[in-house]
Structure formats: structure tokens, C-alpha cells
Amino acid sequence: AQTVTQSQPEMSVQEAETVTLSCTYDTSESDYYLFWYKQPPSRQMILVIRQEAYKQQNATENRFSVNFQKAAKSFSLKISDSQLGDAAMYFCAFGGSNYKLTFGKGTLLTVNP
Amino acid sequence: DSGVTQTPKHLITATGQRVTLRCSPRSGDLSVYWYQQSLDQGLQFLIQYYNGEERAKGNILERFSAQQFPDLHSELNLSSLELGDSALYFCASSPSGQGGQETQYFGPGTRLLVL
């Protein structure tokens, strides 16, 4: 079974600064997807970014980018120019062949003005 | 707005009761997934339906059941409710049946409180 580990329960960053959230996973599959979801206080789950394992190039979405290290099974999220609206719980998720998403326990990001 | 709708937003009920949560997927999506988010268990996959048929089951209790109707909306039925069933229940949808290998779009959730 796949496992997803987010080792940082909480992180904080100053507005306009850069922060990196860590995620590691364990799987025996070679073809899979990785996701970062954001859950603000409204509790809505919002897709931030996704990475296909077969792609070597790291995904980017505006201020959000990932560092995907397949051999190390690491998938970190970098948020540049942090904004107050980035404050939320961030979940790393693994999507493999068994139809479901497996989520980490989340990292609570605080953005300080 | 993901395009996935869930009703009701909030539900308060008593132990032993039965409730039904409803989900409408994004237009064109054939798969629906149900997840439970609780403080102690985190986000847990419950069940997936694809085009009306059950495709995958996760940590779903026998007291819980779900179905997907011909118009592709889905319902999650929770019966004999216990205090521990209090949680946020999410529905997600995706275009086909590839599950984890395609993006799942989440609805706003139904917050269930069992008293």
C-alpha cells in the first residue's frame, strides 16, 4: 500500500518570501501522479498543482512549483512571493493504479504580514 | 468553484439516525469518489463509482452505502450513526475511471455532526 508522509505539521512564512513544503511517499508503482491540494479555512479542497511521474520536468503553476525527485520518492512544493491568501492546510496526495488518492496528514501554512 | 456540488452543506443529527449526502459531479465527469475527513483519521477514501457502477472500495463501514444514478449524481447513505461518524464528507469527480491517475475535483463538502 502507498503511504504519504508530510513531516512538517506546521510552517510559517513572511509575506513575499518563499517557503517549501515537504512530502515523501512510498510506492512500488512506476506510473503514478502526485498532487498538492490546498484547504483554506472554508474547508474546500483546491487543486494547486499536479505532477505525472513519467515526466522529468517539474510542474509549475504561477507562483507554485514542485521539486519532484522520483528516485528519492520526494515531492516538495515551493511557494514563491507568498501571499496572505496562501494561508491554508496543504495536503500532498498520491494517485496510483488503485483508483483512490492517498493523502498525507497535511501541513498548516501560516503567512505573516 | 470546482463544478462539483454537494448538499447539504451542514447536517446535525442524533446517534442511531440515517442521513443521505448528495453529490453532483462536474459536467461530463463519469467518476465520483467519496472521502471522509476527520481529525483522527485524516482524509480517507471511501468508495468510487464510474458511470453507475462501483469501481473501488476503501475504508467504508458496512453501515455506509453509496450509489450513482443514471444522471451520474451520487448519494452516500450513512445509517446507525455513531458519534465517531462526525466528519467532513467530500465528493470528488473526474472525467473517466482512471482514479488516482487523473485529477480529482472536490466539492465543498458536507459537514456532519452526530450528537
PDB file of C-alpha atoms in Angstrom:
ATOM      1  CA  ALA A   1       0.000   0.000   0.000  1.00  0.00           C
ATOM      2  CA  GLN A   2       1.105   3.513  -0.697  1.00  0.00           C
ATOM      3  CA  THR A   3       1.952   5.898   2.091  1.00  0.00           C
ATOM      4  CA  VAL A   4       2.403   9.648   2.018  1.00  0.00           C
ATOM      5  CA  THR A   5       4.353  11.477   4.693  1.00  0.00           C
ATOM      6  CA  GLN A   6       4.354  15.180   5.374  1.00  0.00           C
ATOM      7  CA  SER A   7       6.917  15.701   8.093  1.00  0.00           C
ATOM      8  CA  GLN A   8       6.104  19.345   8.807  1.00  0.00           C
ATOM      9  CA  PRO A   9       2.820  19.697  10.704  1.00  0.00           C
ATOM     10  CA  GLU A  10       3.154  23.491  10.643  1.00  0.00           C
ATOM     11  CA  MET A  11       5.168  26.046   8.703  1.00  0.00           C
ATOM     12  CA  SER A  12       5.222  29.817   8.672  1.00  0.00           C
ATOM     13  CA  VAL A  13       6.475  32.326   6.133  1.00  0.00           C
ATOM     14  CA  GLN A  14       6.658  36.078   5.829  1.00  0.00           C
ATOM     15  CA  GLU A  15       4.583  37.702   3.156  1.00  0.00           C
ATOM     16  CA  ALA A  16       6.506  37.961  -0.141  1.00  0.00           C
ATOM     17  CA  GLU A  17       9.002  35.325   0.957  1.00  0.00           C
ATOM     18  CA  THR A  18       9.445  31.764  -0.325  1.00  0.00           C
ATOM     19  CA  VAL A  19       8.531  28.599   1.530  1.00  0.00           C
ATOM     20  CA  THR A  20       8.956  24.911   0.724  1.00  0.00           C
ATOM     21  CA  LEU A  21       6.651  22.191   1.998  1.00  0.00           C
ATOM     22  CA  SER A  22       7.984  18.646   2.099  1.00  0.00           C
ATOM     23  CA  CYS A  23       6.354  15.398   1.067  1.00  0.00           C
ATOM     24  CA  THR A  24       7.715  11.892   0.715  1.00  0.00           C
ATOM     25  CA  TYR A  25       5.872   8.813  -0.459  1.00  0.00           C
ATOM     26  CA  ASP A  26       6.360   5.121  -0.710  1.00  0.00           C
ATOM     27  CA  THR A  27       5.199   3.014  -3.618  1.00  0.00           C
ATOM     28  CA  SER A  28       6.262   0.113  -5.777  1.00  0.00           C
ATOM     29  CA  GLU A  29       4.459   1.514  -8.813  1.00  0.00           C
ATOM     30  CA  SER A  30       6.279   3.254 -11.615  1.00  0.00           C
ATOM     31  CA  ASP A  31       3.361   5.074 -13.221  1.00  0.00           C
ATOM     32  CA  TYR A  32       1.542   7.441 -10.886  1.00  0.00           C
ATOM     33  CA  TYR A  33       0.517  11.012 -10.262  1.00  0.00           C
ATOM     34  CA  LEU A  34       1.292  13.330  -7.381  1.00  0.00           C
ATOM     35  CA  PHE A  35      -0.811  16.255  -6.272  1.00  0.00           C
ATOM     36  CA  TRP A  36      -0.792  19.167  -3.891  1.00  0.00           C
ATOM     37  CA  TYR A  37      -4.176  20.304  -2.627  1.00  0.00           C
ATOM     38  CA  LYS A  38      -4.860  23.401  -0.572  1.00  0.00           C
ATOM     39  CA  GLN A  39      -7.571  23.531   2.089  1.00  0.00           C
ATOM     40  CA  PRO A  40      -8.257  27.081   3.312  1.00  0.00           C
ATOM     41  CA  PRO A  41     -10.463  27.817   6.322  1.00  0.00           C
ATOM     42  CA  SER A  42     -13.524  27.349   4.095  1.00  0.00           C
ATOM     43  CA  ARG A  43     -12.516  23.634   4.042  1.00  0.00           C
ATOM     44  CA  GLN A  44     -12.813  23.452   0.255  1.00  0.00           C
ATOM     45  CA  MET A  45     -10.155  21.191  -1.302  1.00  0.00           C
ATOM     46  CA  ILE A  46      -8.468  23.106  -4.094  1.00  0.00           C
ATOM     47  CA  LEU A  47      -6.004  21.572  -6.531  1.00  0.00           C
ATOM     48  CA  VAL A  48      -2.743  23.518  -6.507  1.00  0.00           C
ATOM     49  CA  ILE A  49      -0.530  21.503  -8.818  1.00  0.00           C
ATOM     50  CA  ARG A  50      -0.048  18.006 -10.201  1.00  0.00           C
ATOM     51  CA  GLN A  51       2.933  16.032 -11.450  1.00  0.00           C
ATOM     52  CA  GLU A  52       2.971  12.974 -13.662  1.00  0.00           C
ATOM     53  CA  ALA A  53       5.683  10.551 -12.576  1.00  0.00           C
ATOM     54  CA  TYR A  54       6.761   9.839 -16.145  1.00  0.00           C
ATOM     55  CA  LYS A  55       7.596  13.499 -16.718  1.00  0.00           C
ATOM     56  CA  GLN A  56      11.071  14.554 -15.697  1.00  0.00           C
ATOM     57  CA  GLN A  57      10.254  18.243 -15.858  1.00  0.00           C
ATOM     58  CA  ASN A  58       8.978  19.728 -12.622  1.00  0.00           C
ATOM     59  CA  ALA A  59       5.461  21.162 -12.798  1.00  0.00           C
ATOM     60  CA  THR A  60       4.871  24.865 -12.250  1.00  0.00           C
ATOM     61  CA  GLU A  61       1.699  26.906 -11.826  1.00  0.00           C
ATOM     62  CA  ASN A  62       2.384  30.614 -11.474  1.00  0.00           C
ATOM     63  CA  ARG A  63       3.957  31.072  -8.005  1.00  0.00           C
ATOM     64  CA  PHE A  64       3.745  27.352  -7.219  1.00  0.00           C
ATOM     65  CA  SER A  65       6.335  24.842  -8.319  1.00  0.00           C
ATOM     66  CA  VAL A  66       7.394  21.376  -7.304  1.00  0.00           C
ATOM     67  CA  ASN A  67      10.680  19.596  -6.873  1.00  0.00           C
ATOM     68  CA  PHE A  68       9.990  16.017  -7.919  1.00  0.00           C
ATOM     69  CA  GLN A  69      12.730  13.532  -7.142  1.00  0.00           C
ATOM     70  CA  LYS A  70      11.451  10.156  -8.333  1.00  0.00           C
ATOM     71  CA  ALA A  71      14.348   8.058  -7.114  1.00  0.00           C
ATOM     72  CA  ALA A  72      14.160   9.623  -3.681  1.00  0.00           C
ATOM     73  CA  LYS A  73      10.336   9.492  -3.717  1.00  0.00           C
ATOM     74  CA  SER A  74      10.191  13.117  -2.761  1.00  0.00           C
ATOM     75  CA  PHE A  75       7.702  15.732  -3.930  1.00  0.00           C
ATOM     76  CA  SER A  76       8.088  19.161  -2.349  1.00  0.00           C
ATOM     77  CA  LEU A  77       6.021  22.274  -3.045  1.00  0.00           C
ATOM     78  CA  LYS A  78       7.638  25.685  -3.333  1.00  0.00           C
ATOM     79  CA  ILE A  79       5.517  28.787  -2.925  1.00  0.00           C
ATOM     80  CA  SER A  80       7.194  31.952  -4.128  1.00  0.00           C
ATOM     81  CA  ASP A  81       6.189  35.503  -3.226  1.00  0.00           C
ATOM     82  CA  SER A  82       3.873  34.192  -0.512  1.00  0.00           C
ATOM     83  CA  GLN A  83       0.576  35.990  -0.103  1.00  0.00           C
ATOM     84  CA  LEU A  84      -1.834  36.178   2.805  1.00  0.00           C
ATOM     85  CA  GLY A  85      -4.311  34.155   0.760  1.00  0.00           C
ATOM     86  CA  ASP A  86      -1.856  31.260   0.644  1.00  0.00           C
ATOM     87  CA  ALA A  87      -2.505  30.560   4.314  1.00  0.00           C
ATOM     88  CA  ALA A  88      -4.125  27.145   4.444  1.00  0.00           C
ATOM     89  CA  MET A  89      -3.618  23.465   5.135  1.00  0.00           C
ATOM     90  CA  TYR A  90      -1.687  21.847   2.294  1.00  0.00           C
ATOM     91  CA  PHE A  91      -2.081  18.173   1.506  1.00  0.00           C
ATOM     92  CA  CYS A  92       0.209  16.066  -0.606  1.00  0.00           C
ATOM     93  CA  ALA A  93      -1.576  13.216  -2.389  1.00  0.00           C
ATOM     94  CA  PHE A  94      -0.535  10.112  -4.309  1.00  0.00           C
ATOM     95  CA  GLY A  95      -2.610   8.722  -7.160  1.00  0.00           C
ATOM     96  CA  GLY A  96      -1.733   5.305  -8.465  1.00  0.00           C
ATOM     97  CA  SER A  97      -3.427   2.356 -10.071  1.00  0.00           C
ATOM     98  CA  ASN A  98      -5.922   1.662  -7.310  1.00  0.00           C
ATOM     99  CA  TYR A  99      -8.346   4.468  -8.191  1.00  0.00           C
ATOM    100  CA  LYS A 100      -8.076   6.426  -4.963  1.00  0.00           C
ATOM    101  CA  LEU A 101      -5.951   9.304  -3.738  1.00  0.00           C
ATOM    102  CA  THR A 102      -3.815   8.658  -0.679  1.00  0.00           C
ATOM    103  CA  PHE A 103      -3.266  11.815   1.334  1.00  0.00           C
ATOM    104  CA  GLY A 104      -0.640  12.903   3.793  1.00  0.00           C
ATOM    105  CA  LYS A 105      -1.677  14.385   7.121  1.00  0.00           C
ATOM    106  CA  GLY A 106      -1.164  17.936   5.905  1.00  0.00           C
ATOM    107  CA  THR A 107       0.990  20.960   6.657  1.00  0.00           C
ATOM    108  CA  LEU A 108      -0.609  24.066   8.105  1.00  0.00           C
ATOM    109  CA  LEU A 109       0.921  27.122   6.485  1.00  0.00           C
ATOM    110  CA  THR A 110       0.726  30.482   8.204  1.00  0.00           C
ATOM    111  CA  VAL A 111       1.615  33.646   6.281  1.00  0.00           C
ATOM    112  CA  ASN A 112       2.746  36.549   8.425  1.00  0.00           C
ATOM    113  CA  PRO A 113       2.224  40.124   7.195  1.00  0.00           C
TER     114      PRO A 113
ATOM    115  CA  ASP B   1     -15.597  26.723  -7.782  1.00  0.00           C
ATOM    116  CA  SER B   2     -14.724  23.176  -8.893  1.00  0.00           C
ATOM    117  CA  GLY B   3     -18.093  22.494 -10.520  1.00  0.00           C
ATOM    118  CA  VAL B   4     -18.845  19.684  -8.072  1.00  0.00           C
ATOM    119  CA  THR B   5     -21.858  20.360  -5.882  1.00  0.00           C
ATOM    120  CA  GLN B   6     -22.750  18.757  -2.581  1.00  0.00           C
ATOM    121  CA  THR B   7     -25.850  19.053  -0.460  1.00  0.00           C
ATOM    122  CA  PRO B   8     -26.479  19.722   2.294  1.00  0.00           C
ATOM    123  CA  LYS B   9     -23.577  21.853   3.495  1.00  0.00           C
ATOM    124  CA  HIS B  10     -24.239  21.045   7.119  1.00  0.00           C
ATOM    125  CA  LEU B  11     -26.104  18.244   8.816  1.00  0.00           C
ATOM    126  CA  ILE B  12     -26.772  17.785  12.508  1.00  0.00           C
ATOM    127  CA  THR B  13     -28.389  14.575  13.644  1.00  0.00           C
ATOM    128  CA  ALA B  14     -28.580  12.149  16.533  1.00  0.00           C
ATOM    129  CA  THR B  15     -26.936   8.805  17.135  1.00  0.00           C
ATOM    130  CA  GLY B  16     -28.755   5.917  15.550  1.00  0.00           C
ATOM    131  CA  GLN B  17     -30.202   8.016  12.757  1.00  0.00           C
ATOM    132  CA  ARG B  18     -29.732   7.720   8.997  1.00  0.00           C
ATOM    133  CA  VAL B  19     -28.722  10.501   6.614  1.00  0.00           C
ATOM    134  CA  THR B  20     -28.177  10.876   2.887  1.00  0.00           C
ATOM    135  CA  LEU B  21     -25.494  13.051   1.352  1.00  0.00           C
ATOM    136  CA  ARG B  22     -25.854  14.081  -2.254  1.00  0.00           C
ATOM    137  CA  CYS B  23     -23.253  14.918  -4.884  1.00  0.00           C
ATOM    138  CA  SER B  24     -23.436  16.159  -8.456  1.00  0.00           C
ATOM    139  CA  PRO B  25     -20.212  15.769 -10.433  1.00  0.00           C
ATOM    140  CA  ARG B  26     -18.744  18.264 -12.849  1.00  0.00           C
ATOM    141  CA  SER B  27     -20.432  18.314 -16.206  1.00  0.00           C
ATOM    142  CA  GLY B  28     -19.039  15.475 -18.310  1.00  0.00           C
ATOM    143  CA  ASP B  29     -17.311  13.648 -15.463  1.00  0.00           C
ATOM    144  CA  LEU B  30     -18.190   9.969 -15.188  1.00  0.00           C
ATOM    145  CA  SER B  31     -16.472   9.075 -11.923  1.00  0.00           C
ATOM    146  CA  VAL B  32     -17.493  10.041  -8.416  1.00  0.00           C
ATOM    147  CA  TYR B  33     -15.421   9.460  -5.293  1.00  0.00           C
ATOM    148  CA  TRP B  34     -16.363   9.816  -1.641  1.00  0.00           C
ATOM    149  CA  TYR B  35     -13.840  10.764   1.039  1.00  0.00           C
ATOM    150  CA  GLN B  36     -14.167  11.255   4.781  1.00  0.00           C
ATOM    151  CA  GLN B  37     -12.078  13.833   6.620  1.00  0.00           C
ATOM    152  CA  SER B  38     -11.848  13.541  10.390  1.00  0.00           C
ATOM    153  CA  LEU B  39      -9.371  14.880  12.912  1.00  0.00           C
ATOM    154  CA  ASP B  40      -8.046  11.482  13.924  1.00  0.00           C
ATOM    155  CA  GLN B  41      -8.121   9.653  10.568  1.00  0.00           C
ATOM    156  CA  GLY B  42      -7.315  12.477   8.178  1.00  0.00           C
ATOM    157  CA  LEU B  43      -8.611  12.177   4.604  1.00  0.00           C
ATOM    158  CA  GLN B  44      -9.755   8.644   3.872  1.00  0.00           C
ATOM    159  CA  PHE B  45     -11.098   7.242   0.620  1.00  0.00           C
ATOM    160  CA  LEU B  46     -14.466   5.561   0.987  1.00  0.00           C
ATOM    161  CA  ILE B  47     -15.718   4.473  -2.412  1.00  0.00           C
ATOM    162  CA  GLN B  48     -15.649   5.202  -6.155  1.00  0.00           C
ATOM    163  CA  TYR B  49     -18.336   4.883  -8.790  1.00  0.00           C
ATOM    164  CA  TYR B  50     -17.764   5.012 -12.501  1.00  0.00           C
ATOM    165  CA  ASN B  51     -20.688   5.509 -14.857  1.00  0.00           C
ATOM    166  CA  GLY B  52     -23.123   3.965 -12.413  1.00  0.00           C
ATOM    167  CA  GLU B  53     -21.040   1.037 -11.259  1.00  0.00           C
ATOM    168  CA  GLU B  54     -18.981   0.589  -8.136  1.00  0.00           C
ATOM    169  CA  ARG B  55     -15.327   0.510  -9.092  1.00  0.00           C
ATOM    170  CA  ALA B  56     -13.296   0.674  -5.898  1.00  0.00           C
ATOM    171  CA  LYS B  57     -13.890   0.440  -2.189  1.00  0.00           C
ATOM    172  CA  GLY B  58     -11.788   1.855   0.580  1.00  0.00           C
ATOM    173  CA  ASN B  59     -12.318   2.125   4.313  1.00  0.00           C
ATOM    174  CA  ILE B  60     -16.087   2.254   4.096  1.00  0.00           C
ATOM    175  CA  LEU B  61     -18.067   0.891   7.009  1.00  0.00           C
ATOM    176  CA  GLU B  62     -20.831  -1.647   6.423  1.00  0.00           C
ATOM    177  CA  ARG B  63     -23.286   0.914   7.842  1.00  0.00           C
ATOM    178  CA  PHE B  64     -22.428   3.164   4.895  1.00  0.00           C
ATOM    179  CA  SER B  65     -23.545   2.641   1.336  1.00  0.00           C
ATOM    180  CA  ALA B  66     -23.481   4.630  -1.859  1.00  0.00           C
ATOM    181  CA  GLN B  67     -24.837   4.599  -5.361  1.00  0.00           C
ATOM    182  CA  GLN B  68     -24.527   6.515  -8.600  1.00  0.00           C
ATOM    183  CA  PHE B  69     -27.639   7.185 -10.585  1.00  0.00           C
ATOM    184  CA  PRO B  70     -28.154   7.269 -14.386  1.00  0.00           C
ATOM    185  CA  ASP B  71     -27.811  11.060 -14.379  1.00  0.00           C
ATOM    186  CA  LEU B  72     -24.413  10.475 -12.677  1.00  0.00           C
ATOM    187  CA  HIS B  73     -25.236  12.143  -9.392  1.00  0.00           C
ATOM    188  CA  SER B  74     -24.308  10.101  -6.355  1.00  0.00           C
ATOM    189  CA  GLU B  75     -25.645   9.601  -2.871  1.00  0.00           C
ATOM    190  CA  LEU B  76     -23.835   8.414   0.228  1.00  0.00           C
ATOM    191  CA  ASN B  77     -26.097   6.855   2.831  1.00  0.00           C
ATOM    192  CA  LEU B  78     -24.926   6.700   6.427  1.00  0.00           C
ATOM    193  CA  SER B  79     -27.007   4.670   8.851  1.00  0.00           C
ATOM    194  CA  SER B  80     -26.994   3.770  12.553  1.00  0.00           C
ATOM    195  CA  LEU B  81     -24.899   6.848  13.073  1.00  0.00           C
ATOM    196  CA  GLU B  82     -22.354   6.998  15.851  1.00  0.00           C
ATOM    197  CA  LEU B  83     -20.558   9.938  17.417  1.00  0.00           C
ATOM    198  CA  GLY B  84     -17.395   8.905  15.605  1.00  0.00           C
ATOM    199  CA  ASP B  85     -19.072   9.394  12.224  1.00  0.00           C
ATOM    200  CA  SER B  86     -18.939  13.147  12.737  1.00  0.00           C
ATOM    201  CA  ALA B  87     -16.688  14.380   9.957  1.00  0.00           C
ATOM    202  CA  LEU B  88     -16.457  16.339   6.741  1.00  0.00           C
ATOM    203  CA  TYR B  89     -17.558  14.234   3.796  1.00  0.00           C
ATOM    204  CA  PHE B  90     -16.201  15.154   0.405  1.00  0.00           C
ATOM    205  CA  CYS B  91     -17.329  14.135  -3.004  1.00  0.00           C
ATOM    206  CA  ALA B  92     -14.896  14.400  -5.897  1.00  0.00           C
ATOM    207  CA  SER B  93     -15.291  13.750  -9.593  1.00  0.00           C
ATOM    208  CA  SER B  94     -13.036  13.019 -12.539  1.00  0.00           C
ATOM    209  CA  PRO B  95     -13.577  12.676 -16.272  1.00  0.00           C
ATOM    210  CA  SER B  96     -13.062   8.931 -16.640  1.00  0.00           C
ATOM    211  CA  GLY B  97     -12.401   5.958 -14.429  1.00  0.00           C
ATOM    212  CA  GLN B  98      -8.659   6.313 -14.054  1.00  0.00           C
ATOM    213  CA  GLY B  99      -8.927   7.179 -10.409  1.00  0.00           C
ATOM    214  CA  GLY B 100      -5.635   8.230  -8.968  1.00  0.00           C
ATOM    215  CA  GLN B 101      -4.116   8.756 -12.383  1.00  0.00           C
ATOM    216  CA  GLU B 102      -6.239  11.723 -13.236  1.00  0.00           C
ATOM    217  CA  THR B 103      -7.133  14.879 -11.387  1.00  0.00           C
ATOM    218  CA  GLN B 104      -9.999  14.591  -8.959  1.00  0.00           C
ATOM    219  CA  TYR B 105     -12.004  17.784  -8.387  1.00  0.00           C
ATOM    220  CA  PHE B 106     -13.528  18.168  -4.963  1.00  0.00           C
ATOM    221  CA  GLY B 107     -16.868  19.544  -3.905  1.00  0.00           C
ATOM    222  CA  PRO B 108     -17.265  21.876  -0.920  1.00  0.00           C
ATOM    223  CA  GLY B 109     -18.058  19.009   1.445  1.00  0.00           C
ATOM    224  CA  THR B 110     -20.875  18.161   3.826  1.00  0.00           C
ATOM    225  CA  ARG B 111     -20.119  18.709   7.483  1.00  0.00           C
ATOM    226  CA  LEU B 112     -21.861  16.034   9.551  1.00  0.00           C
ATOM    227  CA  LEU B 113     -22.266  16.372  13.280  1.00  0.00           C
ATOM    228  CA  VAL B 114     -23.711  13.449  15.202  1.00  0.00           C
ATOM    229  CA  LEU B 115     -24.921  14.318  18.699  1.00  0.00           C
TER     230      LEU B 115
END
